[in-house]
Short mmCIF file of C-alpha atoms in Angstrom, two decimals:
data_model
loop_
_atom_site.label_atom_id
_atom_site.label_comp_id
_atom_site.label_asym_id
_atom_site.label_seq_id
_atom_site.Cartn_x
_atom_site.Cartn_y
_atom_site.Cartn_z
CA ALA A 1 0.00 0.00 0.00
CA GLN A 2 1.07 3.55 -0.63
CA LYS A 3 1.36 5.93 2.28
CA VAL A 4 2.76 9.36 3.04
CA THR A 5 3.43 10.39 6.62
CA GLN A 6 4.01 13.93 7.76
CA ALA A 7 4.44 13.46 11.46
CA GLN A 8 4.79 17.16 12.26
CA THR A 9 1.32 18.60 12.54
CA GLU A 10 2.43 22.13 13.29
CA ILE A 11 5.78 23.90 13.57
CA SER A 12 6.43 27.42 14.83
CA VAL A 13 9.69 29.22 14.20
CA VAL A 14 10.94 32.75 14.52
CA GLU A 15 11.76 34.59 11.35
CA LYS A 16 15.23 33.87 9.93
CA GLU A 17 15.40 30.46 11.56
CA ASP A 18 15.91 27.39 9.38
CA VAL A 19 13.16 24.78 9.46
CA THR A 20 12.86 21.26 8.08
CA LEU A 21 9.58 19.61 7.23
CA ASP A 22 9.67 15.82 7.28
CA CYS A 23 8.05 13.47 4.81
CA VAL A 24 8.27 9.69 5.00
CA TYR A 25 6.69 7.52 2.35
CA GLU A 26 5.85 3.88 1.76
CA THR A 27 5.56 2.27 -1.65
CA ARG A 28 6.28 -1.02 -3.39
CA ASP A 29 6.77 0.68 -6.72
CA THR A 30 10.22 0.89 -8.23
CA THR A 31 9.19 3.93 -10.22
CA TYR A 32 7.43 6.63 -8.29
CA TYR A 33 7.25 10.39 -7.96
CA LEU A 34 7.29 12.64 -4.94
CA PHE A 35 5.96 16.16 -4.66
CA TRP A 36 5.75 19.09 -2.30
CA TYR A 37 2.92 21.61 -2.36
CA LYS A 38 2.34 24.81 -0.41
CA GLN A 39 -1.11 25.91 0.72
CA PRO A 40 -1.08 29.55 1.86
CA PRO A 41 -4.02 31.00 3.83
CA SER A 42 -5.80 31.79 0.56
CA GLY A 43 -6.32 28.04 0.12
CA GLU A 44 -4.96 27.37 -3.35
CA LEU A 45 -2.28 24.68 -3.44
CA VAL A 46 0.94 25.71 -5.15
CA PHE A 47 3.28 23.15 -6.67
CA LEU A 48 6.86 23.39 -5.40
CA ILE A 49 8.82 20.39 -6.65
CA ARG A 50 8.61 16.94 -8.25
CA ARG A 51 11.19 14.21 -7.80
CA ASN A 52 11.33 10.80 -9.49
CA SER A 53 12.59 7.72 -7.73
CA PHE A 54 15.69 7.46 -9.90
CA ASP A 55 16.99 10.89 -9.09
CA GLU A 56 18.34 11.17 -5.57
CA GLN A 57 20.17 14.40 -6.12
CA ASN A 58 19.27 17.04 -3.63
CA GLU A 59 17.82 20.19 -5.04
CA ILE A 60 18.09 23.80 -4.02
CA SER A 61 15.89 26.63 -5.18
CA GLY A 62 16.64 29.88 -3.46
CA ARG A 63 15.88 29.42 0.24
CA TYR A 64 14.23 26.06 -0.41
CA SER A 65 16.05 22.75 -0.51
CA TRP A 66 14.95 19.15 -0.66
CA ASN A 67 16.69 16.03 0.59
CA PHE A 68 15.57 12.78 -1.02
CA GLN A 69 16.90 9.59 0.58
CA LYS A 70 15.60 6.28 -0.71
CA SER A 71 17.42 4.39 2.03
CA THR A 72 15.17 5.97 4.64
CA SER A 73 12.16 6.57 2.34
CA SER A 74 12.24 10.24 3.15
CA PHE A 75 11.82 13.41 1.14
CA ASN A 76 12.42 16.28 3.52
CA PHE A 77 12.00 19.96 2.80
CA THR A 78 14.14 22.68 4.36
CA ILE A 79 13.48 26.39 4.35
CA THR A 80 16.54 28.48 5.13
CA ALA A 81 16.18 31.85 6.79
CA SER A 82 12.43 31.53 7.06
CA GLN A 83 10.18 34.50 6.38
CA VAL A 84 6.65 35.34 7.48
CA VAL A 85 5.47 34.72 3.90
CA ASP A 86 6.51 31.10 4.31
CA SER A 87 3.66 30.60 6.75
CA ALA A 88 1.41 27.99 5.16
CA VAL A 89 0.44 24.35 5.22
CA TYR A 90 2.87 22.16 3.31
CA PHE A 91 1.86 18.86 1.78
CA CYS A 92 4.02 16.01 0.61
CA ALA A 93 2.53 13.67 -2.02
CA LEU A 94 3.36 10.42 -3.80
CA THR A 95 2.23 8.72 -6.98
CA GLY A 96 3.52 5.55 -8.52
CA THR A 97 3.04 3.03 -11.27
CA THR A 98 0.91 0.71 -9.19
CA SER A 99 -0.81 3.17 -6.92
CA GLY A 100 -3.94 2.86 -8.97
CA THR A 101 -3.87 4.98 -12.03
CA TYR A 102 -4.06 8.72 -11.91
CA LYS A 103 -4.25 9.36 -8.22
CA TYR A 104 -1.96 10.86 -5.71
CA ILE A 105 -1.51 10.01 -2.09
CA PHE A 106 -1.19 13.17 -0.01
CA GLY A 107 0.18 13.45 3.48
CA THR A 108 -1.90 15.18 6.13
CA GLY A 109 0.19 18.33 5.89
CA THR A 110 2.41 20.35 8.21
CA ARG A 111 1.31 23.80 9.26
CA LEU A 112 4.28 26.15 9.42
CA LYS A 113 3.99 29.37 11.37
CA VAL A 114 6.80 31.87 10.99
CA LEU A 115 6.68 34.53 13.65
CA ALA A 116 8.07 38.02 13.10
CA SER B 1 0.08 29.38 -20.26
CA GLN B 2 -2.49 27.25 -18.53
CA THR B 3 -5.05 28.49 -16.05
CA ILE B 4 -7.71 26.77 -14.02
CA HIS B 5 -10.92 28.38 -12.87
CA GLN B 6 -13.39 27.35 -10.21
CA TRP B 7 -16.68 28.85 -9.21
CA PRO B 8 -18.30 29.87 -7.09
CA ALA B 9 -15.62 30.87 -4.58
CA THR B 10 -17.96 30.47 -1.62
CA LEU B 11 -21.33 28.85 -1.22
CA VAL B 12 -23.79 28.45 1.63
CA GLN B 13 -26.48 25.87 1.03
CA PRO B 14 -29.22 24.29 3.16
CA VAL B 15 -29.25 20.58 3.85
CA GLY B 16 -31.08 18.71 1.13
CA SER B 17 -30.44 21.27 -1.59
CA PRO B 18 -28.63 20.43 -4.85
CA LEU B 19 -25.06 21.35 -5.66
CA SER B 20 -23.14 22.18 -8.80
CA LEU B 21 -19.51 23.26 -8.76
CA GLU B 22 -17.73 23.97 -11.99
CA CYS B 23 -14.09 23.81 -12.97
CA THR B 24 -12.57 24.76 -16.31
CA VAL B 25 -9.02 24.62 -17.60
CA GLU B 26 -7.56 26.83 -20.29
CA GLY B 27 -4.41 26.52 -22.34
CA THR B 28 -4.10 22.75 -22.55
CA SER B 29 -5.91 19.82 -24.10
CA ASN B 30 -6.90 16.42 -22.76
CA PRO B 31 -5.83 17.11 -19.19
CA ASN B 32 -6.35 14.72 -16.32
CA LEU B 33 -8.86 16.35 -13.99
CA TYR B 34 -9.41 15.86 -10.28
CA TRP B 35 -11.84 16.87 -7.53
CA TYR B 36 -10.60 16.95 -3.94
CA ARG B 37 -12.26 17.84 -0.67
CA GLN B 38 -10.45 19.26 2.30
CA ALA B 39 -12.24 19.32 5.64
CA ALA B 40 -11.23 22.08 8.04
CA GLY B 41 -7.66 21.54 9.23
CA ARG B 42 -7.38 18.24 7.42
CA GLY B 43 -5.60 16.77 4.43
CA LEU B 44 -6.84 16.29 0.88
CA GLN B 45 -9.34 13.61 0.02
CA LEU B 46 -9.56 12.63 -3.64
CA LEU B 47 -13.19 12.41 -4.70
CA PHE B 48 -13.13 11.91 -8.47
CA TYR B 49 -10.69 11.89 -11.32
CA SER B 50 -11.09 11.88 -15.08
CA VAL B 51 -8.75 11.02 -17.92
CA GLY B 52 -11.10 12.02 -20.72
CA ILE B 53 -14.57 13.21 -21.70
CA GLY B 54 -17.22 11.10 -20.04
CA GLN B 55 -14.63 9.04 -18.13
CA ILE B 56 -15.06 9.41 -14.39
CA SER B 57 -13.55 7.35 -11.61
CA SER B 58 -14.91 7.63 -8.11
CA GLU B 59 -12.69 7.22 -5.10
CA VAL B 60 -15.19 7.65 -2.32
CA PRO B 61 -18.79 6.44 -2.66
CA GLN B 62 -21.09 9.10 -1.31
CA ASN B 63 -23.86 11.40 -2.41
CA LEU B 64 -21.61 13.34 -4.79
CA SER B 65 -21.15 12.77 -8.50
CA ALA B 66 -18.92 14.23 -11.20
CA SER B 67 -19.22 14.77 -14.91
CA ARG B 68 -16.92 15.85 -17.70
CA PRO B 69 -19.11 17.07 -20.54
CA GLN B 70 -16.24 18.77 -22.37
CA ASP B 71 -12.50 18.18 -22.54
CA ARG B 72 -11.61 20.98 -20.15
CA GLN B 73 -14.74 21.13 -18.01
CA PHE B 74 -15.27 19.19 -14.81
CA ILE B 75 -18.44 19.44 -12.73
CA LEU B 76 -19.11 18.24 -9.19
CA SER B 77 -22.75 17.70 -8.29
CA SER B 78 -25.08 16.50 -5.61
CA LYS B 79 -28.83 16.00 -5.64
CA LYS B 80 -29.18 16.46 -1.88
CA LEU B 81 -26.47 17.97 0.29
CA LEU B 82 -25.62 16.63 3.72
CA LEU B 83 -24.07 18.51 6.62
CA SER B 84 -20.97 16.38 6.17
CA ASP B 85 -20.50 17.76 2.65
CA SER B 86 -19.21 21.02 4.09
CA GLY B 87 -15.61 21.67 3.23
CA PHE B 88 -13.16 23.20 0.82
CA TYR B 89 -13.41 21.75 -2.68
CA LEU B 90 -10.43 21.90 -4.96
CA CYS B 91 -10.22 21.12 -8.64
CA ALA B 92 -6.87 20.23 -10.18
CA TRP B 93 -5.40 19.21 -13.51
CA SER B 94 -2.25 17.51 -14.71
CA HIS B 95 -0.73 16.54 -18.04
CA THR B 96 -0.32 12.91 -17.02
CA SER B 97 -0.66 10.88 -13.87
CA TRP B 98 3.05 11.30 -13.14
CA ASN B 99 3.15 15.04 -13.49
CA GLU B 100 2.53 17.67 -10.89
CA GLN B 101 -1.04 18.80 -10.37
CA PHE B 102 -2.13 22.41 -10.67
CA PHE B 103 -4.93 23.50 -8.42
CA GLY B 104 -7.75 25.96 -8.76
CA PRO B 105 -8.60 28.57 -6.14
CA GLY B 106 -11.17 26.32 -4.48
CA THR B 107 -14.79 26.62 -3.34
CA ARG B 108 -15.67 26.91 0.34
CA LEU B 109 -18.98 25.11 0.83
CA THR B 110 -20.98 25.43 4.03
CA VAL B 111 -24.03 23.25 4.42
CA LEU B 112 -26.43 24.47 7.12
#
């Protein structure tokens, strides 16, 4: 069965602190894709990144970075020097070749509060 | 570029009334389309997905239904709303099942 676990329900940090959001997944697929989405207070989900199971290179985009480790089935997301605008709910998601076609498995989300 | 529209943005309906939420996508053809529901403070629940006109797959049996009358139009309906139907409804599209999904602005539905 496919599963995505975001154990951190809510995290609060002070502005300029670094913060890491954890994502642990379960899948039997050899080919699968992982995603991170941001849901600001407005409600619309915003796509941040997609990673396939064959690419374990870490990625950095500005203050955002992602650490994909197949050995621990984790795809963690780090925000460096957090800002108030980073306050949102962040979702990790998974889809794979045998997950049932055309559907994603989303985690329950982590609410990040960045305090000024 | 592609855009996705949803309406209405907010809706307050009495129990037992019908529902129709509409979603349209512009700037792409033959997208995969999805309806999700998000209860307050909760994660996303996939309700329906569609890979083509008239092709609907249901993930959660309930009093909701979906239709795709045109390539880029996806409609969520109910004949009689329940209190438990309250929530935030999101429409999304993707090029394929392995690609990222792009979400609409959502509809906040309150059933009283």
